């Protein structure tokens, strides 16, 4: 499992009253969203309805924990964490421990230890199953979550199973409020919380699969053509990058091409619907153009200069371009997706879309677990750091006009020169903690070489992908010089990195079901 936080926005978006309830009465109320527009939720039904608003999307095949803490005599939602439900029950104990300890550790790092928990298990029935069958099958997992929380003296005040449009409580067996056949979920968007969330500007962005699909590598006939273009471009581009003068020329060509395509994207007529938007962008990007950009961005300094397209009118077309390039990292070029995915995550985070940022950065780590830039940004985003300090450095580098080739090397893994290198990702990552030794002076595209068609890709076709939402539309900015070397420091502690559950600033991490 590759894990990362999925907690959008503030971790303090609701209260849970601690008032005693009568025997048999519904339990665990919640107030949210927002500090100014509070809605009290007092029943399991209301808690079930609140889940998409806690995460910002509708989870699928997921374990979700929401931490609660006392504030002025009332409970308040703290960090939230999600992890895919392992396929084998043998892995449930480990997953429960990872999620619980990660959420508690992350909350304590922020100085707020959870006092109670609400647990959710979300899974659709398999063939021949009913929602109640799912609830019963997952009951041992719910118990393991309760035991793990209890071992830390944190009671689970409610544990819900959501399946097939219904929900069940594992904490209440009163037929009057929690019947054995479960209760139907209300129609989406019809609850008081939905109205309050809409008023507060909180949106639910569909399911995780809908969020992720925008950066999946293509798997159609076009993918074969793109792979051929990548092979042909690499045959000519790599030799130029090996030469110092040629490397500088390739960097300029890469950035000029990116600027040109961003203007093309910004000027394209709008279409309705996310799939149509991505198809339009794919049609505006030629195979040879995409290949040259993908390979050119493997050079760390070129990538850092491109990272300066992060705000204003440049952010939206830049994000669209990075997504489109990620979709073009097909077949044996899956590992090359780390660069555009990291840029997409950075732009999304800079524009305030933490959900897409975490998804894109986790995908970048799935493509290349050793990609330092993605690891540092992933940790910073998960720990709730303000991206303004990084933006400031990028602006200064851009306005200073330093030559990108003069930027200090970031070592072997394609990240910025930002101090000590963090520890490898979690043992659950694709690499299993492996590390590579590379020459700091050589560009990534040259060090990795051209992958033979038969070599295994570094990215899975089922990797998570996310939706858009960052940045503003409009023409690309042309009144500023092309971004120069960033040298952007990204805060990181020595010996830490996106180690899966436990590093998130809003609790823990837990996405990407690779159980």
Coordinates of C-alpha atoms in Angstrom, one line a residue:
X1 CA 0.0 0.0 0.0
X2 CA 1.2 3.5 -0.9
X3 CA -0.3 5.8 1.7
X4 CA -1.0 9.4 1.8
X5 CA -3.3 11.8 3.5
X6 CA -6.7 12.5 2.1
X7 CA -7.9 15.3 4.4
X8 CA -8.9 18.4 2.5
X9 CA -9.0 21.8 4.1
X10 CA -8.9 22.5 7.8
X11 CA -8.9 19.6 10.3
X12 CA -11.2 21.7 12.5
X13 CA -14.4 21.6 10.6
X14 CA -17.0 20.4 13.0
X15 CA -18.0 19.7 16.6
X16 CA -19.4 16.7 18.3
X17 CA -21.4 17.4 21.4
X18 CA -20.5 15.5 24.6
X19 CA -23.9 15.7 26.1
X20 CA -25.2 12.5 27.5
X21 CA -27.8 10.7 25.4
X22 CA -30.8 8.8 26.8
X23 CA -30.8 5.0 26.6
X24 CA -31.5 3.9 23.1
X25 CA -31.2 7.4 21.6
X26 CA -29.0 8.1 18.6
X27 CA -25.4 8.7 19.4
X28 CA -22.4 10.9 18.5
X29 CA -23.5 14.3 17.2
X30 CA -21.3 16.4 14.9
X31 CA -21.3 20.0 14.1
X32 CA -20.1 21.2 10.8
X33 CA -19.0 22.3 8.3
X34 CA -17.1 25.4 9.1
X35 CA -16.7 27.3 12.3
X36 CA -19.4 29.9 11.5
X37 CA -22.1 27.7 10.1
X38 CA -22.4 24.7 12.4
X39 CA -24.8 21.8 11.9
X40 CA -25.3 19.4 14.8
X41 CA -25.4 15.7 13.8
X42 CA -26.8 13.5 16.4
X43 CA -27.7 10.2 14.7
X44 CA -25.7 7.5 12.9
X45 CA -27.6 8.5 9.7
X46 CA -26.3 12.0 10.0
X47 CA -22.8 10.8 10.6
X48 CA -23.0 8.5 7.6
X49 CA -24.2 11.4 5.5
X50 CA -21.4 13.6 6.8
X51 CA -18.6 11.3 5.5
X52 CA -18.2 12.7 1.9
X53 CA -18.1 16.2 3.4
X54 CA -15.3 15.2 5.8
X55 CA -13.2 13.9 3.0
X56 CA -14.3 16.0 0.0
X57 CA -15.2 12.9 -2.0
X58 CA -17.2 9.7 -1.7
X59 CA -14.8 7.0 -0.6
X60 CA -14.9 3.5 -2.1
X61 CA -13.6 0.3 -0.7
X62 CA -12.2 2.3 2.3
X63 CA -11.5 2.4 6.0
X64 CA -12.0 5.9 7.2
X65 CA -11.2 7.2 10.7
X66 CA -12.3 10.6 12.0
X67 CA -10.6 11.9 15.2
X68 CA -12.6 13.8 17.8
X69 CA -11.4 16.1 20.5
X70 CA -13.1 18.2 23.2
X71 CA -13.4 21.9 22.8
X72 CA -15.4 24.1 25.2
X73 CA -17.4 21.1 26.4
X74 CA -18.1 19.9 22.9
X75 CA -16.4 17.4 20.6
X76 CA -14.8 18.6 17.4
X77 CA -13.6 16.7 14.4
X78 CA -9.9 16.7 14.1
X79 CA -7.8 14.7 11.6
X80 CA -9.3 12.2 9.2
X81 CA -7.5 9.3 7.5
X82 CA -8.4 6.8 4.8
X83 CA -6.9 3.5 3.8
X84 CA -8.0 0.9 1.3
X85 CA -9.6 -2.2 2.7
X86 CA -7.0 -5.0 2.2
X87 CA -8.4 -7.9 0.1
X88 CA -7.2 -10.5 2.6
X89 CA -8.6 -10.6 6.1
X90 CA -5.1 -11.6 7.2
X91 CA -4.0 -8.1 6.5
X92 CA -6.8 -6.4 8.4
X93 CA -5.0 -6.2 11.8
X94 CA -1.9 -4.6 10.2
X95 CA -4.1 -2.1 8.3
X96 CA -6.1 -1.2 11.4
X97 CA -2.9 -0.7 13.5
X98 CA -1.3 1.4 10.7
X99 CA -4.3 3.6 10.3
X100 CA -5.0 4.2 14.0
X101 CA -1.4 4.8 15.1
X102 CA -0.8 7.0 12.1
X103 CA -3.8 9.2 12.8
X104 CA -2.9 9.5 16.5
X105 CA 0.8 10.1 15.8
X106 CA -0.1 12.8 13.2
X107 CA -2.6 14.4 15.5
X108 CA -0.1 14.5 18.4
X109 CA 2.5 16.0 16.1
X110 CA 0.1 18.9 15.7
X111 CA -0.4 19.1 19.4
X112 CA -4.0 17.7 19.4
X113 CA -4.4 14.1 20.6
X114 CA -7.7 12.5 19.6
X115 CA -10.0 11.8 22.5
X116 CA -12.6 9.7 20.6
X117 CA -12.9 8.2 17.1
X118 CA -15.6 7.6 14.5
X119 CA -14.9 4.7 12.1
X120 CA -16.4 4.0 8.7
X121 CA -16.1 0.9 6.5
X122 CA -17.2 1.6 2.9
X123 CA -17.4 -1.3 0.4
X124 CA -19.9 -2.3 -2.3
X125 CA -21.2 -5.9 -2.4
X126 CA -19.4 -8.5 -4.4
X127 CA -21.3 -10.7 -6.8
X128 CA -24.0 -12.5 -4.9
X129 CA -23.6 -10.4 -1.8
X130 CA -26.0 -8.0 -0.1
X131 CA -25.1 -4.9 1.8
X132 CA -25.8 -6.8 5.0
X133 CA -23.4 -9.6 3.9
X134 CA -20.7 -6.9 3.5
X135 CA -21.5 -5.5 7.0
X136 CA -21.1 -9.0 8.6
X137 CA -18.0 -9.8 6.6
X138 CA -16.3 -6.6 7.7
X139 CA -17.4 -6.9 11.3
X140 CA -14.0 -8.4 12.4
X141 CA -12.2 -5.4 10.8
X142 CA -14.4 -3.0 12.7
X143 CA -13.6 -4.9 15.9
X144 CA -9.9 -4.7 15.1
X145 CA -10.2 -0.9 14.7
X146 CA -12.0 -0.6 18.1
X147 CA -9.3 -2.8 19.8
X148 CA -6.5 -0.7 18.3
X149 CA -8.1 2.5 19.4
X150 CA -8.9 1.1 22.9
X151 CA -5.3 0.1 23.4
X152 CA -4.5 3.8 23.1
X153 CA -7.3 4.7 25.5
X154 CA -9.3 6.3 22.6
X155 CA -12.9 4.9 22.5
X156 CA -14.7 4.5 19.2
X157 CA -18.0 6.2 19.8
X158 CA -19.5 5.0 16.5
X159 CA -18.5 2.5 13.8
X160 CA -20.5 2.4 10.6
X161 CA -20.6 0.2 7.6
X162 CA -21.9 1.8 4.4
X163 CA -22.7 -0.5 1.5
X164 CA -25.3 -0.7 -1.3
X165 CA -26.9 2.6 -0.4
X166 CA -27.5 1.6 3.2
X167 CA -25.7 1.8 6.5
X168 CA -25.3 -0.2 9.7
X169 CA -23.9 0.6 13.1
X170 CA -21.5 -1.8 14.8
X171 CA -21.9 0.0 18.1
X172 CA -25.7 -0.1 18.4
X173 CA -28.0 -3.1 18.0
X174 CA -31.2 -1.4 19.1
X175 CA -33.8 -2.4 16.6
X176 CA -35.6 1.0 17.0
X177 CA -32.7 3.0 15.6
X178 CA -30.3 0.5 14.0
X179 CA -32.4 -2.3 12.5
X180 CA -30.6 -5.5 11.3
X181 CA -31.5 -4.7 7.6
X182 CA -29.8 -1.4 7.9
X183 CA -31.1 2.0 7.0
X184 CA -31.1 3.7 3.6
X185 CA -28.8 6.5 2.9
X186 CA -30.5 9.7 2.1
X187 CA -30.4 11.1 -1.5
X188 CA -27.1 12.9 -2.0
X189 CA -27.3 16.6 -1.4
X190 CA -30.6 16.6 0.4
X191 CA -29.5 16.8 4.0
X192 CA -29.2 19.8 6.3
X193 CA -25.4 19.2 6.2
X194 CA -25.4 19.2 2.4
X195 CA -27.1 22.6 2.4
X196 CA -24.7 24.0 5.0
X197 CA -21.7 22.6 3.1
X198 CA -22.9 24.2 -0.1
X199 CA -23.4 27.5 1.7
X200 CA -19.9 27.2 3.1
X201 CA -18.4 26.5 -0.3
X202 CA -17.5 22.8 0.5
X203 CA -17.9 20.5 -2.4
X204 CA -17.9 16.8 -2.8
X205 CA -16.0 15.7 -5.9
X206 CA -17.4 12.3 -6.7
X207 CA -15.7 9.0 -6.0
X208 CA -12.0 8.4 -5.7
X209 CA -11.9 6.5 -9.0
X210 CA -13.5 9.6 -10.7
X211 CA -10.9 11.8 -9.1
X212 CA -8.0 9.6 -10.2
X213 CA -8.8 8.9 -13.7
X214 CA -7.6 12.2 -15.1
X215 CA -3.9 11.2 -14.8
X216 CA -4.0 7.5 -15.7
X217 CA -1.8 6.6 -18.6
X218 CA -3.7 6.0 -21.7
X219 CA -4.4 2.4 -22.7
X220 CA -5.8 2.7 -26.2
X221 CA -4.5 2.6 -29.7
X222 CA -3.1 6.2 -29.2
X223 CA -0.9 4.8 -26.5
X224 CA 1.0 2.7 -29.0
X225 CA 1.6 5.8 -31.1
X226 CA 2.8 7.8 -28.1
X227 CA 5.2 5.0 -27.0
X228 CA 6.7 5.0 -30.5
X229 CA 7.1 8.8 -30.4
X230 CA 8.8 8.5 -27.0
X231 CA 11.2 6.0 -28.4
X232 CA 12.0 8.1 -31.4
X233 CA 12.4 11.3 -29.4
X234 CA 14.6 9.6 -26.8
X235 CA 17.0 8.3 -29.5
X236 CA 17.8 11.9 -30.5
X237 CA 17.3 13.8 -27.3
X238 CA 19.4 11.7 -24.9
X239 CA 22.6 12.3 -26.8
X240 CA 22.0 16.0 -26.7
X241 CA 21.4 16.0 -23.0
X242 CA 24.6 14.2 -22.4
X243 CA 26.4 17.2 -23.8
X244 CA 26.5 20.2 -21.5
X245 CA 25.7 22.7 -24.2
X246 CA 23.1 20.5 -25.7
X247 CA 21.5 20.1 -22.3
X248 CA 21.0 23.8 -22.0
X249 CA 19.5 23.9 -25.4
X250 CA 17.1 21.1 -24.6
X251 CA 16.1 22.9 -21.5
X252 CA 15.2 26.1 -23.4
X253 CA 13.4 24.1 -26.1
X254 CA 11.4 22.3 -23.4
X255 CA 10.3 25.4 -21.6
X256 CA 9.5 27.2 -24.9
X257 CA 7.4 24.3 -26.0
X258 CA 5.6 24.1 -22.7
X259 CA 4.8 27.9 -22.9
X260 CA 3.5 27.5 -26.4
X261 CA 1.2 24.6 -25.5
X262 CA 0.0 26.3 -22.3
X263 CA -1.1 29.3 -24.5
X264 CA -2.8 26.8 -26.8
X265 CA -4.7 25.2 -23.9
X266 CA -5.7 28.5 -22.4
X267 CA -7.1 29.7 -25.7
X268 CA -9.0 26.5 -26.4
X269 CA -12.8 26.8 -26.3
X270 CA -14.5 25.4 -23.2
X271 CA -16.4 22.2 -23.2
X272 CA -18.8 20.6 -20.7
X273 CA -17.7 17.8 -18.5
X274 CA -14.4 16.5 -17.2
X275 CA -13.9 13.7 -19.7
X276 CA -14.6 16.1 -22.6
X277 CA -12.1 18.5 -21.1
X278 CA -9.4 15.9 -21.0
X279 CA -10.1 14.7 -24.5
X280 CA -9.9 18.3 -25.8
X281 CA -6.5 18.8 -24.1
X282 CA -5.3 15.5 -25.5
X283 CA -6.3 16.6 -29.0
X284 CA -4.3 19.8 -28.6
X285 CA -1.0 18.0 -27.7
X286 CA 0.8 16.1 -30.4
X287 CA 2.7 12.9 -29.8
X288 CA 6.1 14.3 -30.6
X289 CA 5.4 17.4 -28.5
X290 CA 4.4 15.3 -25.5
X291 CA 7.4 13.1 -25.9
X292 CA 9.9 16.0 -26.0
X293 CA 8.3 17.6 -23.0
X294 CA 8.2 14.3 -21.0
X295 CA 11.9 13.6 -21.7
X296 CA 12.9 17.2 -21.2
X297 CA 11.3 17.4 -17.8
X298 CA 13.4 14.5 -16.5
X299 CA 16.2 17.1 -16.1
X300 CA 15.8 18.5 -12.5
X301 CA 16.6 22.1 -13.3
X302 CA 14.2 22.2 -16.2
X303 CA 11.5 20.8 -14.0
X304 CA 12.2 23.3 -11.3
X305 CA 12.0 26.2 -13.7
X306 CA 8.6 24.8 -15.0
X307 CA 7.4 24.7 -11.4
X308 CA 7.3 28.5 -11.4
X309 CA 4.1 28.3 -13.4
X310 CA 2.1 27.9 -10.3
X311 CA -0.3 30.9 -9.8
X312 CA -2.5 33.4 -11.6
X313 CA -3.5 32.9 -15.1
X314 CA -0.7 30.4 -15.6
X315 CA -1.8 27.9 -13.0
X316 CA -4.8 26.4 -14.8
X317 CA -3.2 25.7 -18.2
X318 CA 0.0 24.5 -16.5
X319 CA -2.1 22.0 -14.4
X320 CA -3.9 20.8 -17.6
X321 CA -0.6 20.4 -19.4
X322 CA 1.0 18.3 -16.5
X323 CA -2.1 16.1 -16.4
X324 CA -2.0 15.6 -20.1
X325 CA 1.7 14.7 -20.0
X326 CA 1.1 12.2 -17.2
X327 CA -1.5 10.5 -19.4
X328 CA 1.1 10.2 -22.1
X329 CA 3.6 8.3 -19.9
X330 CA 2.5 5.0 -21.4
X331 CA 3.9 1.5 -21.3
X332 CA 7.6 1.4 -20.4
X333 CA 7.7 5.1 -19.8
X334 CA 5.6 4.9 -16.7
X335 CA 8.4 6.0 -14.4
X336 CA 8.8 9.2 -16.4
X337 CA 5.4 10.3 -15.1
X338 CA 7.0 11.2 -11.7
X339 CA 8.0 14.7 -13.1
X340 CA 4.7 15.8 -14.6
X341 CA 2.7 14.3 -11.7
X342 CA 4.9 16.1 -9.2
X343 CA 4.4 19.4 -11.1
X344 CA 0.6 18.7 -11.2
X345 CA 0.6 18.1 -7.4
X346 CA 2.7 21.3 -6.8
X347 CA 0.4 23.5 -8.9
X348 CA -2.7 22.0 -7.3
X349 CA -1.3 22.5 -3.8
X350 CA -0.2 26.0 -4.6
X351 CA -3.6 26.8 -5.9
X352 CA -5.2 25.5 -2.7
X353 CA -6.5 22.1 -3.9
X354 CA -4.9 19.8 -1.3
X355 CA -6.9 16.8 -2.3
X356 CA -5.7 16.7 -5.9
X357 CA -2.2 17.7 -4.7
X358 CA -2.0 14.7 -2.4
X359 CA -3.3 12.4 -5.1
X360 CA -0.9 13.6 -7.7
X361 CA 2.1 13.5 -5.4
X362 CA 1.2 10.0 -4.2
X363 CA 0.9 8.9 -7.8
X364 CA 4.4 10.4 -8.5
X365 CA 5.8 8.3 -5.7
X366 CA 4.1 5.3 -7.2
X367 CA 5.8 6.0 -10.5
X368 CA 9.2 6.5 -8.7
X369 CA 9.3 6.0 -5.0
X370 CA 12.8 7.6 -4.9
X371 CA 11.6 10.9 -6.5
X372 CA 12.8 13.4 -3.8
X373 CA 10.9 16.4 -5.0
X374 CA 7.6 14.5 -4.8
X375 CA 8.5 13.1 -1.4
X376 CA 9.3 16.5 0.1
X377 CA 6.2 18.2 -1.4
X378 CA 4.1 15.2 -0.2
X379 CA 5.4 15.5 3.3
X380 CA 5.0 19.3 3.4
X381 CA 1.4 19.1 2.0
X382 CA 0.5 16.3 4.5
X383 CA 1.9 18.3 7.4
X384 CA -0.3 21.3 6.5
X385 CA 2.6 23.6 5.7
X386 CA 2.0 26.8 3.9
X387 CA 3.1 26.6 0.2
X388 CA 3.8 30.3 0.2
X389 CA 7.4 30.0 1.3
X390 CA 8.1 27.7 -1.7
X391 CA 6.2 30.0 -4.0
X392 CA 8.3 32.9 -2.7
X393 CA 11.5 31.1 -3.6
X394 CA 10.3 30.2 -7.0
X395 CA 9.3 33.9 -7.7
X396 CA 12.7 35.1 -6.5
X397 CA 14.5 32.6 -8.7
X398 CA 12.3 33.6 -11.6
X399 CA 12.7 37.3 -11.2
X400 CA 16.5 36.9 -10.5
X401 CA 16.9 35.2 -13.9
X402 CA 19.5 32.7 -12.7
X403 CA 20.6 30.2 -15.3
X404 CA 19.0 26.9 -14.4
X405 CA 22.3 25.0 -15.1
X406 CA 23.9 26.9 -12.2
X407 CA 21.4 25.6 -9.7
X408 CA 22.8 23.2 -7.1
X409 CA 22.2 19.6 -7.7
X410 CA 19.7 17.8 -5.6
X411 CA 21.5 14.5 -5.6
X412 CA 20.3 11.3 -7.0
X413 CA 16.6 11.4 -6.9
X414 CA 15.4 14.4 -8.8
X415 CA 14.3 16.7 -6.0
X416 CA 15.2 20.2 -5.1
X417 CA 18.3 21.1 -3.1
X418 CA 16.4 21.5 0.2
X419 CA 18.5 20.2 2.9
X420 CA 18.8 16.7 4.3
X421 CA 17.2 13.9 2.2
X422 CA 14.3 12.3 4.0
X423 CA 14.2 8.6 4.7
X424 CA 12.7 6.3 2.0
X425 CA 9.0 5.9 1.8
X426 CA 7.0 3.3 3.7
X427 CA 7.8 -0.3 3.3
X428 CA 4.4 -0.5 1.7
X429 CA 5.6 1.5 -1.3
X430 CA 6.4 -0.1 -4.6
X431 CA 10.1 0.0 -4.1
X432 CA 10.1 -1.8 -0.8
X433 CA 12.6 0.8 0.5
X434 CA 15.1 0.3 -2.3
X435 CA 17.5 3.0 -3.2
X436 CA 19.5 3.8 -6.3
X437 CA 22.8 5.4 -6.8
X438 CA 23.1 7.9 -9.6
X439 CA 25.5 10.6 -10.6
X440 CA 24.3 13.9 -9.3
X441 CA 25.5 15.7 -12.5
X442 CA 23.7 13.6 -15.0
X443 CA 20.1 14.4 -16.0
X444 CA 17.5 11.8 -15.0
X445 CA 16.6 11.0 -18.6
X446 CA 20.2 10.0 -19.3
X447 CA 20.8 8.1 -16.0
X448 CA 17.7 6.0 -16.6
X449 CA 18.2 5.6 -20.3
X450 CA 15.6 4.7 -22.8
X451 CA 13.5 1.8 -21.5
X452 CA 13.2 -1.1 -23.7
X453 CA 9.6 -1.9 -24.6
X454 CA 9.8 -5.1 -22.6
X455 CA 10.9 -3.5 -19.3
X456 CA 8.4 -3.3 -16.6
X457 CA 6.9 0.1 -16.1
X458 CA 7.4 1.9 -12.8
X459 CA 3.7 2.9 -12.6
X460 CA 0.7 0.7 -12.3
X461 CA -2.2 1.1 -14.6
X462 CA -4.5 1.2 -11.6
X463 CA -2.6 4.0 -9.8
X464 CA -4.9 6.6 -8.3
X465 CA -5.6 9.7 -10.4
X466 CA -7.5 12.8 -9.4
X467 CA -9.7 15.5 -10.7
X468 CA -9.0 19.1 -11.4
X469 CA -10.1 22.3 -9.7
X470 CA -6.9 24.2 -9.1
X471 CA -6.0 27.5 -10.7
X472 CA -8.0 29.9 -12.8
X473 CA -8.7 29.8 -16.5
X474 CA -7.4 32.4 -18.8
X475 CA -4.5 33.0 -21.1
X476 CA -1.0 32.1 -20.1
X477 CA 1.1 35.0 -18.8
X478 CA 3.6 36.2 -21.3
X479 CA 4.7 39.4 -19.6
X480 CA 7.2 37.7 -17.3
X481 CA 10.4 36.0 -18.1
X482 CA 10.4 32.2 -18.4
X483 CA 11.0 30.6 -15.0
X484 CA 14.6 30.2 -14.0
X485 CA 16.1 27.8 -11.5
X486 CA 14.1 27.6 -8.3
X487 CA 16.4 26.4 -5.6
X488 CA 13.1 26.2 -3.7
X489 CA 13.5 24.8 -0.3
X490 CA 10.8 22.5 0.9
X491 CA 10.6 22.0 4.6
X492 CA 11.6 18.5 5.7
X493 CA 12.9 16.9 8.8
X494 CA 15.9 14.7 8.6
X495 CA 14.9 11.1 8.7
X496 CA 11.3 11.7 7.8
X497 CA 9.4 11.5 4.6
X498 CA 6.0 10.4 3.4
X499 CA 6.1 7.2 5.4
X500 CA 2.5 6.3 4.8
X501 CA 0.2 6.6 7.7
X502 CA 1.5 8.9 10.4
X503 CA 3.1 11.7 8.4
X504 CA 0.0 13.7 7.5
X505 CA -0.5 17.0 9.0
X506 CA -4.2 16.4 9.3
X507 CA -4.0 13.0 10.8
X508 CA -2.6 10.2 8.8
X509 CA -2.4 8.9 5.3
X510 CA -4.1 6.1 3.6
X511 CA -4.9 6.0 0.0
X512 CA -3.9 3.8 -2.9
X513 CA -5.1 0.3 -2.3
X514 CA -2.1 -1.9 -3.2
X515 CA -2.7 -4.4 -0.4

